[in-house]
């Protein structure tokens, strides 16, 4: 231990315990306790190192093994830690860790787990196939992450091919292979500078299963086995090749695994200039064949896979429905609704709003100060395009009256324009009922967002025996839970004509938007739903102002019903 190193009281107790069982101190830094002991591994004395951070016991001790020959020979022995010149051993999954009150028990259990691991090696009881199942954790220094689209690559049915790769200059670990316009839209919307190059993809099929390569020479042997060596050498003259290779192979369980290697590119001085060699040239240089392979993470960003991680089959099902949803109104309700629908699998939205985002909107709007004085529809489009690659957002910064025909090409219209657009809303509802427009879901919140209501209007859902305005007014009026005079008193007036507004918090409105979102999701999935959804907020301060029929309502409840 260095003289200036300060150990915690828990580390000092751990040090005393480990000395009792034969561990010795070795130099360390950054207030980390580091100790070592030799164990017999495969008939050879092998040094095992334990590192205990100052966050111990909240952070478990970490074990390392010195013998290089064991890496990629046994599962759970990971990439080398250059600082201590040893390989990490993964003994515990995070999900299996728990808090120990007694640190001696923690150390005892960890040491027993280590000794069990060593015994399994000595007795040949570790399953070699686990190496392939946990391939990324063994061979991943996370220097770079390559995000690729598996569906896009497989559509080419290729074993050896160059693909476009988009390399972020501001975020070094973001690289994406996809369709050109979609990637460029994503980067441009995110204002991330990028370079476009080529990257090599190799399908090794099952060739890699003979041996996991640890250096350039071994990797070249796998390329030779897969009959791609001559094609690989031809790439030496390629001027626009990124120094990495994406490849795939079949795991013993039959699943296809993708991974990524990063090639250390050599630099040569020519006069005052520095020439960076083509990575393939560097790869083939005899003097560098023993250079170890640097692994990277390869992540499939196919929407089906991404959405399956975000909500099981529901998100995938919504995505596969591929419905085109129009959202009329990009205020606090419409903007948040668009964002939530995108996150659950919708990838084709039309957003319509003629207004600009003002500072007054910010406290309760999805968008922040960076979008001030920009048309809400355009600002929201820019924000949404940053969320996923491969989505379609059509922003129309105009009054819906002027783009009414656009609605006819959609599968569902969500109206979130508020009370200031009752005329156009009534027309949309009538046209949905008589079949001139697709179904309409009208959603709005009451004064101070004390309640939120969503109504589904479909073809023939109402008999239009009287004036449609009277019918709509009657339906909306019956849903409102606050007495009219009290609700009207909550409206605030700002300076200027048409400047009245209703204050409510982002948190309160979000509760209602979640219910509106679920209503849209159920419609997309063709689930049978009741056409009226009402979500109730906090009623503590308004109990005496509730209409007579709603006096028994409870705070934070949800009700669904048929149309009146």
PDB file of N, CA and C in Angstrom, residues 446-447 450 477 480-490 542-551:
ATOM      1  N   UNK A 446     -59.395  19.138 -17.975  1.00  0.00           N
ATOM      2  CA  UNK A 446     -60.220  20.177 -17.359  1.00  0.00           C
ATOM      3  C   UNK A 446     -59.355  21.203 -16.632  1.00  0.00           C
ATOM      4  N   UNK A 447     -60.033  22.182 -16.031  1.00  0.00           N
ATOM      5  CA  UNK A 447     -59.342  23.257 -15.317  1.00  0.00           C
ATOM      6  C   UNK A 447     -58.309  22.708 -14.337  1.00  0.00           C
ATOM      7  N   UNK A 450     -57.424  18.891 -13.307  1.00  0.00           N
ATOM      8  CA  UNK A 450     -57.993  18.099 -12.230  1.00  0.00           C
ATOM      9  C   UNK A 450     -58.596  16.803 -12.775  1.00  0.00           C
ATOM     10  N   UNK A 477     -69.988  18.169 -22.248  1.00  0.00           N
ATOM     11  CA  UNK A 477     -70.518  18.797 -21.045  1.00  0.00           C
ATOM     12  C   UNK A 477     -70.799  17.808 -19.943  1.00  0.00           C
ATOM     13  N   UNK A 480     -67.530  16.772 -17.939  1.00  0.00           N
ATOM     14  CA  UNK A 480     -66.841  17.738 -17.078  1.00  0.00           C
ATOM     15  C   UNK A 480     -67.313  17.566 -15.634  1.00  0.00           C
ATOM     16  N   UNK A 481     -66.364  17.435 -14.715  1.00  0.00           N
ATOM     17  CA  UNK A 481     -66.704  17.124 -13.327  1.00  0.00           C
ATOM     18  C   UNK A 481     -66.812  18.379 -12.451  1.00  0.00           C
ATOM     19  N   UNK A 482     -66.192  19.492 -12.859  1.00  0.00           N
ATOM     20  CA  UNK A 482     -66.231  20.711 -12.064  1.00  0.00           C
ATOM     21  C   UNK A 482     -67.437  21.571 -12.435  1.00  0.00           C
ATOM     22  N   UNK A 483     -67.982  22.258 -11.467  1.00  0.00           N
ATOM     23  CA  UNK A 483     -69.044  23.221 -11.757  1.00  0.00           C
ATOM     24  C   UNK A 483     -68.522  24.289 -12.705  1.00  0.00           C
ATOM     25  N   UNK A 484     -69.364  24.691 -13.651  1.00  0.00           N
ATOM     26  CA  UNK A 484     -68.929  25.603 -14.708  1.00  0.00           C
ATOM     27  C   UNK A 484     -68.352  26.902 -14.156  1.00  0.00           C
ATOM     28  N   UNK A 485     -69.056  27.499 -13.212  1.00  0.00           N
ATOM     29  CA  UNK A 485     -68.615  28.801 -12.711  1.00  0.00           C
ATOM     30  C   UNK A 485     -67.255  28.705 -12.010  1.00  0.00           C
ATOM     31  N   UNK A 486     -67.021  27.581 -11.326  1.00  0.00           N
ATOM     32  CA  UNK A 486     -65.734  27.429 -10.644  1.00  0.00           C
ATOM     33  C   UNK A 486     -64.611  27.211 -11.662  1.00  0.00           C
ATOM     34  N   UNK A 487     -64.867  26.367 -12.647  1.00  0.00           N
ATOM     35  CA  UNK A 487     -63.856  26.118 -13.675  1.00  0.00           C
ATOM     36  C   UNK A 487     -63.483  27.380 -14.420  1.00  0.00           C
ATOM     37  N   UNK A 488     -64.493  28.192 -14.715  1.00  0.00           N
ATOM     38  CA  UNK A 488     -64.229  29.447 -15.433  1.00  0.00           C
ATOM     39  C   UNK A 488     -63.400  30.414 -14.583  1.00  0.00           C
ATOM     40  N   UNK A 489     -63.599  30.393 -13.268  1.00  0.00           N
ATOM     41  CA  UNK A 489     -62.843  31.277 -12.376  1.00  0.00           C
ATOM     42  C   UNK A 489     -61.353  30.923 -12.329  1.00  0.00           C
ATOM     43  N   UNK A 490     -61.019  29.694 -12.709  1.00  0.00           N
ATOM     44  CA  UNK A 490     -59.618  29.266 -12.663  1.00  0.00           C
ATOM     45  C   UNK A 490     -58.821  29.758 -13.867  1.00  0.00           C
ATOM     46  N   UNK A 542     -60.841  20.498  -4.334  1.00  0.00           N
ATOM     47  CA  UNK A 542     -61.989  20.893  -5.177  1.00  0.00           C
ATOM     48  C   UNK A 542     -63.253  20.099  -4.865  1.00  0.00           C
ATOM     49  N   UNK A 543     -63.246  19.336  -3.795  1.00  0.00           N
ATOM     50  CA  UNK A 543     -64.400  18.486  -3.472  1.00  0.00           C
ATOM     51  C   UNK A 543     -65.715  19.269  -3.477  1.00  0.00           C
ATOM     52  N   UNK A 544     -65.707  20.460  -2.902  1.00  0.00           N
ATOM     53  CA  UNK A 544     -66.944  21.237  -2.799  1.00  0.00           C
ATOM     54  C   UNK A 544     -67.379  21.838  -4.126  1.00  0.00           C
ATOM     55  N   UNK A 545     -66.483  21.811  -5.141  1.00  0.00           N
ATOM     56  CA  UNK A 545     -66.808  22.409  -6.434  1.00  0.00           C
ATOM     57  C   UNK A 545     -67.154  21.356  -7.488  1.00  0.00           C
ATOM     58  N   UNK A 546     -67.285  20.104  -7.059  1.00  0.00           N
ATOM     59  CA  UNK A 546     -67.660  19.048  -8.002  1.00  0.00           C
ATOM     60  C   UNK A 546     -69.150  19.119  -8.293  1.00  0.00           C
ATOM     61  N   UNK A 547     -69.520  18.790  -9.541  1.00  0.00           N
ATOM     62  CA  UNK A 547     -70.939  18.694  -9.872  1.00  0.00           C
ATOM     63  C   UNK A 547     -71.585  17.606  -9.014  1.00  0.00           C
ATOM     64  N   UNK A 548     -72.873  17.722  -8.850  1.00  0.00           N
ATOM     65  CA  UNK A 548     -73.591  16.837  -7.939  1.00  0.00           C
ATOM     66  C   UNK A 548     -73.371  15.366  -8.275  1.00  0.00           C
ATOM     67  N   UNK A 549     -73.372  15.038  -9.585  1.00  0.00           N
ATOM     68  CA  UNK A 549     -73.219  13.639 -10.003  1.00  0.00           C
ATOM     69  C   UNK A 549     -71.833  13.081  -9.715  1.00  0.00           C
ATOM     70  N   UNK A 550     -70.859  13.956  -9.405  1.00  0.00           N
ATOM     71  CA  UNK A 550     -69.474  13.511  -9.225  1.00  0.00           C
ATOM     72  C   UNK A 550     -68.963  13.699  -7.804  1.00  0.00           C
ATOM     73  N   UNK A 551     -69.864  13.962  -6.861  1.00  0.00           N
ATOM     74  CA  UNK A 551     -69.480  14.224  -5.477  1.00  0.00           C
ATOM     75  C   UNK A 551     -68.743  13.031  -4.846  1.00  0.00           C
TER      76      UNK A 551
END
